[in-house]
PDB file of C-alpha atoms in Angstrom:
ATOM      1  CA  UNK A   1     161.230-109.084 -28.849  1.00 61.00           C
ATOM      2  CA  UNK A   2     162.641-110.926 -25.802  1.00 82.00           C
ATOM      3  CA  UNK A   3     165.872-109.625 -24.372  1.00 94.00           C
ATOM      4  CA  UNK A   4     168.720-111.746 -23.024  1.00 97.00           C
ATOM      5  CA  UNK A   5     167.545-114.236 -20.693  1.00 97.00           C
ATOM      6  CA  UNK A   6     169.757-116.177 -18.116  1.00 97.00           C
ATOM      7  CA  UNK A   7     169.070-119.065 -15.743  1.00 97.00           C
ATOM      8  CA  UNK A   8     169.029-119.664 -12.900  1.00 97.00           C
ATOM      9  CA  UNK A   9     168.384-116.558 -11.275  1.00 96.00           C
ATOM     10  CA  UNK A  10     169.948-117.497  -7.978  1.00 96.00           C
ATOM     11  CA  UNK A  11     172.344-120.292  -7.202  1.00 96.00           C
ATOM     12  CA  UNK A  12     174.015-121.285  -3.820  1.00 98.00           C
ATOM     13  CA  UNK A  13     176.808-124.062  -4.077  1.00 97.00           C
ATOM     14  CA  UNK A  14     179.511-125.099  -1.538  1.00 97.00           C
ATOM     15  CA  UNK A  15     183.305-124.836  -2.093  1.00 98.00           C
ATOM     16  CA  UNK A  16     184.509-127.418  -4.520  1.00 97.00           C
ATOM     17  CA  UNK A  17     181.557-127.818  -6.610  1.00 98.00           C
ATOM     18  CA  UNK A  18     180.800-127.245 -10.127  1.00 98.00           C
ATOM     19  CA  UNK A  19     178.252-125.013 -11.495  1.00 98.00           C
ATOM     20  CA  UNK A  20     176.820-124.278 -15.091  1.00 98.00           C
ATOM     21  CA  UNK A  21     175.269-121.032 -15.894  1.00 98.00           C
ATOM     22  CA  UNK A  22     173.019-120.538 -19.021  1.00 98.00           C
ATOM     23  CA  UNK A  23     172.187-117.719 -21.372  1.00 98.00           C
ATOM     24  CA  UNK A  24     170.097-117.159 -24.453  1.00 98.00           C
ATOM     25  CA  UNK A  25     170.877-114.174 -26.662  1.00 97.00           C
ATOM     26  CA  UNK A  26     168.501-111.851 -28.116  1.00 96.00           C
ATOM     27  CA  UNK A  27     167.145-113.291 -31.363  1.00 95.00           C
ATOM     28  CA  UNK A  28     169.386-112.661 -34.260  1.00 92.00           C
ATOM     29  CA  UNK A  29     172.448-111.860 -32.195  1.00 93.00           C
ATOM     30  CA  UNK A  30     175.502-114.423 -32.722  1.00 93.00           C
ATOM     31  CA  UNK A  31     177.751-113.228 -30.165  1.00 93.00           C
ATOM     32  CA  UNK A  32     177.720-113.947 -26.494  1.00 95.00           C
ATOM     33  CA  UNK A  33     179.796-112.499 -23.884  1.00 94.00           C
ATOM     34  CA  UNK A  34     180.288-113.404 -19.971  1.00 96.00           C
ATOM     35  CA  UNK A  35     181.132-111.010 -17.231  1.00 96.00           C
ATOM     36  CA  UNK A  36     181.681-111.444 -13.580  1.00 97.00           C
ATOM     37  CA  UNK A  37     180.494-108.626 -11.162  1.00 96.00           C
ATOM     38  CA  UNK A  38     181.612-108.902  -7.564  1.00 95.00           C
ATOM     39  CA  UNK A  39     179.854-106.569  -5.360  1.00 91.00           C
ATOM     40  CA  UNK A  40     180.789-102.962  -5.394  1.00 89.00           C
ATOM     41  CA  UNK A  41     182.700-103.543  -8.534  1.00 92.00           C
ATOM     42  CA  UNK A  42     182.368-103.309 -12.187  1.00 93.00           C
ATOM     43  CA  UNK A  43     181.731-106.124 -14.510  1.00 94.00           C
ATOM     44  CA  UNK A  44     184.821-108.113 -15.485  1.00 94.00           C
ATOM     45  CA  UNK A  45     185.307-109.951 -18.957  1.00 93.00           C
ATOM     46  CA  UNK A  46     185.304-113.566 -18.758  1.00 95.00           C
ATOM     47  CA  UNK A  47     184.752-114.748 -22.455  1.00 91.00           C
ATOM     48  CA  UNK A  48     183.254-113.930 -25.733  1.00 92.00           C
ATOM     49  CA  UNK A  49     181.939-116.466 -28.266  1.00 93.00           C
ATOM     50  CA  UNK A  50     180.914-115.466 -31.738  1.00 91.00           C
ATOM     51  CA  UNK A  51     179.569-118.012 -34.165  1.00 90.00           C
ATOM     52  CA  UNK A  52     180.304-120.926 -31.630  1.00 90.00           C
ATOM     53  CA  UNK A  53     184.163-119.739 -31.574  1.00 91.00           C
ATOM     54  CA  UNK A  54     185.918-118.300 -28.454  1.00 91.00           C
ATOM     55  CA  UNK A  55     186.913-114.897 -29.686  1.00 88.00           C
ATOM     56  CA  UNK A  56     188.157-113.498 -26.471  1.00 87.00           C
ATOM     57  CA  UNK A  57     189.317-114.565 -22.873  1.00 90.00           C
ATOM     58  CA  UNK A  58     189.814-112.397 -19.914  1.00 90.00           C
ATOM     59  CA  UNK A  59     192.191-112.949 -16.985  1.00 91.00           C
ATOM     60  CA  UNK A  60     190.368-115.890 -15.184  1.00 95.00           C
ATOM     61  CA  UNK A  61     191.719-119.325 -14.297  1.00 96.00           C
ATOM     62  CA  UNK A  62     191.154-122.425 -16.304  1.00 96.00           C
ATOM     63  CA  UNK A  63     188.527-123.339 -13.840  1.00 97.00           C
ATOM     64  CA  UNK A  64     186.297-120.950 -15.920  1.00 98.00           C
ATOM     65  CA  UNK A  65     185.034-122.519 -19.498  1.00 97.00           C
ATOM     66  CA  UNK A  66     182.176-121.634 -21.959  1.00 97.00           C
ATOM     67  CA  UNK A  67     180.620-122.903 -24.899  1.00 96.00           C
ATOM     68  CA  UNK A  68     178.192-121.577 -27.563  1.00 96.00           C
ATOM     69  CA  UNK A  69     175.702-123.828 -29.215  1.00 96.00           C
ATOM     70  CA  UNK A  70     174.288-123.913 -32.801  1.00 95.00           C
ATOM     71  CA  UNK A  71     171.295-121.752 -31.566  1.00 94.00           C
ATOM     72  CA  UNK A  72     173.804-119.063 -30.167  1.00 95.00           C
ATOM     73  CA  UNK A  73     172.888-120.001 -26.787  1.00 97.00           C
ATOM     74  CA  UNK A  74     175.622-120.312 -24.196  1.00 97.00           C
ATOM     75  CA  UNK A  75     176.821-121.991 -21.166  1.00 98.00           C
ATOM     76  CA  UNK A  76     179.560-120.865 -18.563  1.00 98.00           C
ATOM     77  CA  UNK A  77     181.143-123.610 -16.361  1.00 98.00           C
ATOM     78  CA  UNK A  78     183.194-122.974 -13.145  1.00 98.00           C
ATOM     79  CA  UNK A  79     184.837-125.962 -11.557  1.00 97.00           C
ATOM     80  CA  UNK A  80     186.075-126.280  -8.159  1.00 97.00           C
ATOM     81  CA  UNK A  81     184.373-123.201  -6.777  1.00 98.00           C
ATOM     82  CA  UNK A  82     186.079-120.888  -4.272  1.00 97.00           C
ATOM     83  CA  UNK A  83     184.277-118.420  -1.854  1.00 97.00           C
ATOM     84  CA  UNK A  84     185.836-115.709  -4.201  1.00 96.00           C
ATOM     85  CA  UNK A  85     183.661-116.977  -7.311  1.00 98.00           C
ATOM     86  CA  UNK A  86     180.414-115.440  -5.397  1.00 97.00           C
ATOM     87  CA  UNK A  87     179.231-112.869  -7.651  1.00 97.00           C
ATOM     88  CA  UNK A  88     176.677-111.708 -10.230  1.00 97.00           C
ATOM     89  CA  UNK A  89     177.431-113.596 -13.618  1.00 98.00           C
ATOM     90  CA  UNK A  90     176.172-111.365 -16.552  1.00 97.00           C
ATOM     91  CA  UNK A  91     175.638-112.621 -20.036  1.00 97.00           C
ATOM     92  CA  UNK A  92     175.516-110.010 -22.704  1.00 95.00           C
ATOM     93  CA  UNK A  93     174.735-110.545 -26.586  1.00 95.00           C
ATOM     94  CA  UNK A  94     175.444-108.390 -29.443  1.00 92.00           C
ATOM     95  CA  UNK A  95     174.797-108.546 -33.163  1.00 88.00           C
ATOM     96  CA  UNK A  96     178.215-108.034 -34.265  1.00 84.00           C
ATOM     97  CA  UNK A  97     181.526-109.915 -33.479  1.00 81.00           C
ATOM     98  CA  UNK A  98     183.047-106.718 -32.150  1.00 77.00           C
ATOM     99  CA  UNK A  99     183.498-107.192 -28.173  1.00 74.00           C
ATOM    100  CA  UNK A 100     183.803-103.510 -28.089  1.00 77.00           C
ATOM    101  CA  UNK A 101     180.371-102.767 -29.629  1.00 83.00           C
ATOM    102  CA  UNK A 102     177.163-102.183 -27.710  1.00 88.00           C
ATOM    103  CA  UNK A 103     176.276-105.204 -25.505  1.00 91.00           C
ATOM    104  CA  UNK A 104     172.831-105.888 -24.339  1.00 94.00           C
ATOM    105  CA  UNK A 105     173.051-107.632 -20.935  1.00 95.00           C
ATOM    106  CA  UNK A 106     170.834-110.169 -19.274  1.00 96.00           C
ATOM    107  CA  UNK A 107     169.507-110.023 -15.489  1.00 96.00           C
ATOM    108  CA  UNK A 108     172.353-111.916 -14.322  1.00 96.00           C
ATOM    109  CA  UNK A 109     172.881-115.267 -12.241  1.00 97.00           C
ATOM    110  CA  UNK A 110     173.579-114.433  -8.510  1.00 97.00           C
ATOM    111  CA  UNK A 111     175.920-117.032  -7.425  1.00 98.00           C
ATOM    112  CA  UNK A 112     176.920-117.686  -3.844  1.00 97.00           C
ATOM    113  CA  UNK A 113     179.430-119.968  -2.583  1.00 97.00           C
ATOM    114  CA  UNK A 114     179.502-121.211   0.739  1.00 96.00           C
TER     115      UNK A 114
ATOM    116  CA  UNK B   1     195.153-100.337 -12.763  1.00 43.00           C
ATOM    117  CA  UNK B   2     191.801 -99.594 -14.356  1.00 49.00           C
ATOM    118  CA  UNK B   3     191.504 -98.693 -17.943  1.00 66.00           C
ATOM    119  CA  UNK B   4     188.468 -96.661 -17.025  1.00 72.00           C
ATOM    120  CA  UNK B   5     187.816 -95.099 -13.677  1.00 83.00           C
ATOM    121  CA  UNK B   6     184.483 -93.119 -12.864  1.00 87.00           C
ATOM    122  CA  UNK B   7     184.449 -89.986 -10.494  1.00 88.00           C
ATOM    123  CA  UNK B   8     182.839 -89.581  -7.967  1.00 93.00           C
ATOM    124  CA  UNK B   9     182.202 -93.039  -6.520  1.00 93.00           C
ATOM    125  CA  UNK B  10     178.992 -91.923  -5.106  1.00 95.00           C
ATOM    126  CA  UNK B  11     176.822 -89.025  -5.695  1.00 96.00           C
ATOM    127  CA  UNK B  12     173.587 -87.852  -3.910  1.00 97.00           C
ATOM    128  CA  UNK B  13     171.452 -84.990  -5.285  1.00 96.00           C
ATOM    129  CA  UNK B  14     167.892 -83.675  -5.232  1.00 97.00           C
ATOM    130  CA  UNK B  15     165.352 -84.515  -7.763  1.00 97.00           C
ATOM    131  CA  UNK B  16     165.135 -81.905 -10.238  1.00 97.00           C
ATOM    132  CA  UNK B  17     168.947 -81.145 -10.178  1.00 97.00           C
ATOM    133  CA  UNK B  18     171.498 -82.206 -12.660  1.00 97.00           C
ATOM    134  CA  UNK B  19     174.029 -85.096 -12.073  1.00 97.00           C
ATOM    135  CA  UNK B  20     177.389 -85.143 -13.526  1.00 97.00           C
ATOM    136  CA  UNK B  21     179.616 -88.203 -13.507  1.00 97.00           C
ATOM    137  CA  UNK B  22     183.097 -88.377 -15.086  1.00 96.00           C
ATOM    138  CA  UNK B  23     185.370 -91.355 -16.635  1.00 95.00           C
ATOM    139  CA  UNK B  24     188.709 -91.278 -17.314  1.00 94.00           C
ATOM    140  CA  UNK B  25     190.753 -93.980 -19.220  1.00 91.00           C
ATOM    141  CA  UNK B  26     194.386 -94.747 -20.116  1.00 88.00           C
ATOM    142  CA  UNK B  27     194.764 -96.101 -23.644  1.00 84.00           C
ATOM    143  CA  UNK B  28     193.497 -95.020 -27.271  1.00 84.00           C
ATOM    144  CA  UNK B  29     189.803 -96.158 -27.678  1.00 86.00           C
ATOM    145  CA  UNK B  30     187.363 -96.228 -30.674  1.00 86.00           C
ATOM    146  CA  UNK B  31     184.391 -95.598 -28.567  1.00 90.00           C
ATOM    147  CA  UNK B  32     183.375 -95.190 -25.100  1.00 93.00           C
ATOM    148  CA  UNK B  33     180.019 -96.623 -23.718  1.00 94.00           C
ATOM    149  CA  UNK B  34     177.962 -95.467 -20.605  1.00 96.00           C
ATOM    150  CA  UNK B  35     175.730 -97.978 -19.010  1.00 96.00           C
ATOM    151  CA  UNK B  36     173.360 -97.809 -16.202  1.00 97.00           C
ATOM    152  CA  UNK B  37     172.631-100.696 -13.561  1.00 96.00           C
ATOM    153  CA  UNK B  38     169.731-100.737 -11.137  1.00 93.00           C
ATOM    154  CA  UNK B  39     170.234-102.378  -7.696  1.00 84.00           C
ATOM    155  CA  UNK B  40     172.465-105.597  -8.821  1.00 73.00           C
ATOM    156  CA  UNK B  41     170.395-106.223 -12.048  1.00 84.00           C
ATOM    157  CA  UNK B  42     171.646-106.560 -15.542  1.00 87.00           C
ATOM    158  CA  UNK B  43     173.236-103.306 -17.182  1.00 94.00           C
ATOM    159  CA  UNK B  44     171.487-101.133 -19.683  1.00 95.00           C
ATOM    160  CA  UNK B  45     173.352 -99.394 -22.504  1.00 95.00           C
ATOM    161  CA  UNK B  46     172.691 -95.820 -22.370  1.00 96.00           C
ATOM    162  CA  UNK B  47     174.915 -94.142 -25.197  1.00 96.00           C
ATOM    163  CA  UNK B  48     178.004 -94.888 -27.148  1.00 94.00           C
ATOM    164  CA  UNK B  49     180.336 -92.143 -28.349  1.00 95.00           C
ATOM    165  CA  UNK B  50     182.896 -92.518 -30.954  1.00 93.00           C
ATOM    166  CA  UNK B  51     186.117 -91.344 -30.770  1.00 92.00           C
ATOM    167  CA  UNK B  52     185.692 -88.904 -33.598  1.00 94.00           C
ATOM    168  CA  UNK B  53     182.818 -87.360 -31.823  1.00 96.00           C
ATOM    169  CA  UNK B  54     182.907 -84.787 -29.009  1.00 97.00           C
ATOM    170  CA  UNK B  55     179.401 -84.616 -27.808  1.00 97.00           C
ATOM    171  CA  UNK B  56     176.321 -86.751 -27.962  1.00 97.00           C
ATOM    172  CA  UNK B  57     172.705 -86.282 -26.561  1.00 97.00           C
ATOM    173  CA  UNK B  58     170.073 -88.824 -25.790  1.00 95.00           C
ATOM    174  CA  UNK B  59     166.888 -87.446 -24.150  1.00 96.00           C
ATOM    175  CA  UNK B  60     168.002 -86.049 -20.790  1.00 97.00           C
ATOM    176  CA  UNK B  61     171.430 -87.636 -21.337  1.00 98.00           C
ATOM    177  CA  UNK B  62     174.557 -85.645 -22.502  1.00 98.00           C
ATOM    178  CA  UNK B  63     177.938 -87.184 -23.044  1.00 98.00           C
ATOM    179  CA  UNK B  64     181.172 -85.538 -23.925  1.00 98.00           C
ATOM    180  CA  UNK B  65     184.341 -87.004 -24.928  1.00 97.00           C
ATOM    181  CA  UNK B  66     187.743 -85.428 -24.803  1.00 96.00           C
ATOM    182  CA  UNK B  67     190.204 -87.795 -26.345  1.00 94.00           C
ATOM    183  CA  UNK B  68     193.300 -85.309 -25.439  1.00 94.00           C
ATOM    184  CA  UNK B  69     192.402 -85.544 -21.784  1.00 94.00           C
ATOM    185  CA  UNK B  70     191.365 -89.346 -22.198  1.00 94.00           C
ATOM    186  CA  UNK B  71     187.925 -88.340 -20.269  1.00 95.00           C
ATOM    187  CA  UNK B  72     184.479 -88.367 -20.696  1.00 96.00           C
ATOM    188  CA  UNK B  73     181.403 -87.137 -18.716  1.00 97.00           C
ATOM    189  CA  UNK B  74     177.688 -88.017 -18.538  1.00 98.00           C
ATOM    190  CA  UNK B  75     175.163 -85.345 -17.649  1.00 98.00           C
ATOM    191  CA  UNK B  76     171.869 -86.279 -16.510  1.00 98.00           C
ATOM    192  CA  UNK B  77     169.548 -83.366 -16.514  1.00 97.00           C
ATOM    193  CA  UNK B  78     166.476 -82.624 -14.474  1.00 97.00           C
ATOM    194  CA  UNK B  79     167.027 -85.877 -12.570  1.00 97.00           C
ATOM    195  CA  UNK B  80     164.257 -88.293 -11.330  1.00 96.00           C
ATOM    196  CA  UNK B  81     163.904 -90.714  -8.707  1.00 95.00           C
ATOM    197  CA  UNK B  82     164.161 -93.338 -11.241  1.00 94.00           C
ATOM    198  CA  UNK B  83     167.554 -92.195 -12.269  1.00 97.00           C
ATOM    199  CA  UNK B  84     168.698 -93.789  -8.866  1.00 97.00           C
ATOM    200  CA  UNK B  85     171.196 -96.357 -10.067  1.00 97.00           C
ATOM    201  CA  UNK B  86     174.811 -97.065 -10.822  1.00 96.00           C
ATOM    202  CA  UNK B  87     176.532 -95.712 -13.706  1.00 97.00           C
ATOM    203  CA  UNK B  88     179.569 -97.303 -15.455  1.00 96.00           C
ATOM    204  CA  UNK B  89     181.741 -96.122 -18.183  1.00 95.00           C
ATOM    205  CA  UNK B  90     183.054 -98.840 -20.458  1.00 93.00           C
ATOM    206  CA  UNK B  91     186.006 -98.423 -22.633  1.00 89.00           C
ATOM    207  CA  UNK B  92     187.415-100.959 -25.305  1.00 82.00           C
ATOM    208  CA  UNK B  93     190.929-102.241 -25.068  1.00 76.00           C
ATOM    209  CA  UNK B  94     191.710-102.885 -28.576  1.00 68.00           C
ATOM    210  CA  UNK B  95     195.281-103.549 -28.426  1.00 64.00           C
ATOM    211  CA  UNK B  96     196.331-107.187 -27.711  1.00 59.00           C
ATOM    212  CA  UNK B  97     193.269-109.191 -26.221  1.00 59.00           C
ATOM    213  CA  UNK B  98     190.250-106.883 -27.009  1.00 71.00           C
ATOM    214  CA  UNK B  99     187.830-106.713 -24.405  1.00 82.00           C
ATOM    215  CA  UNK B 100     185.254-104.107 -23.178  1.00 86.00           C
ATOM    216  CA  UNK B 101     186.690-102.824 -19.482  1.00 89.00           C
ATOM    217  CA  UNK B 102     184.336-101.453 -17.142  1.00 92.00           C
ATOM    218  CA  UNK B 103     185.119 -98.924 -14.332  1.00 90.00           C
ATOM    219  CA  UNK B 104     183.839 -99.351 -10.736  1.00 92.00           C
ATOM    220  CA  UNK B 105     180.867 -97.093 -11.276  1.00 94.00           C
ATOM    221  CA  UNK B 106     179.273 -93.974  -9.920  1.00 96.00           C
ATOM    222  CA  UNK B 107     176.467 -94.717  -7.450  1.00 96.00           C
ATOM    223  CA  UNK B 108     173.857 -92.070  -8.161  1.00 97.00           C
ATOM    224  CA  UNK B 109     171.005 -91.397  -5.491  1.00 97.00           C
ATOM    225  CA  UNK B 110     168.124 -88.999  -6.253  1.00 97.00           C
ATOM    226  CA  UNK B 111     166.417 -87.766  -3.330  1.00 95.00           C
ATOM    227  CA  UNK B 112     162.782 -87.037  -3.580  1.00 90.00           C
TER     228      UNK B 112
END
């Protein structure tokens, strides 16, 4: 079975632009979570969606938004990009709704903001 | 302050030696998880230990959990070059906004 997939792999944007990152969960997984990992740090929780509903939100500004589609894939949108948004964005899926259960991570999207 | 913090931040050992990493956390948990990350890629789940368990094994991995001290350790025995990676503990915040909180990680280097 395929694991969690993310696209694109790398992305370069300039300040003020908007970006959309995509994630496809493992087949049968209905929960998708997004994390931001700045270089040298651990991942920080941004959002969790389960059955197309937002179940959790981390301490991120409203410039960050996400949604989940009927096929359980998900998009993370970031508006008005700042230099500090440069990071590895990780998507994780889980078969359960519990955000504290085992998460299965994708390879990530490396976003660079110039 | 971090919910989970790993110690040491970096560890370098010779191949074949054992590697021990520690994690401390602050609030009550229902489980604690360890993940591995190779060179800026996605995280791989290694092991989950529940709050009513004291020790768990998976291959060359041994995890202990001491809820009275709010700490956990990950032991990798007979290390291999392929074990070179960053290791993170993840602890759930179950009060208020639930989320999985990762520490800053331990960067492990296995020297041949």
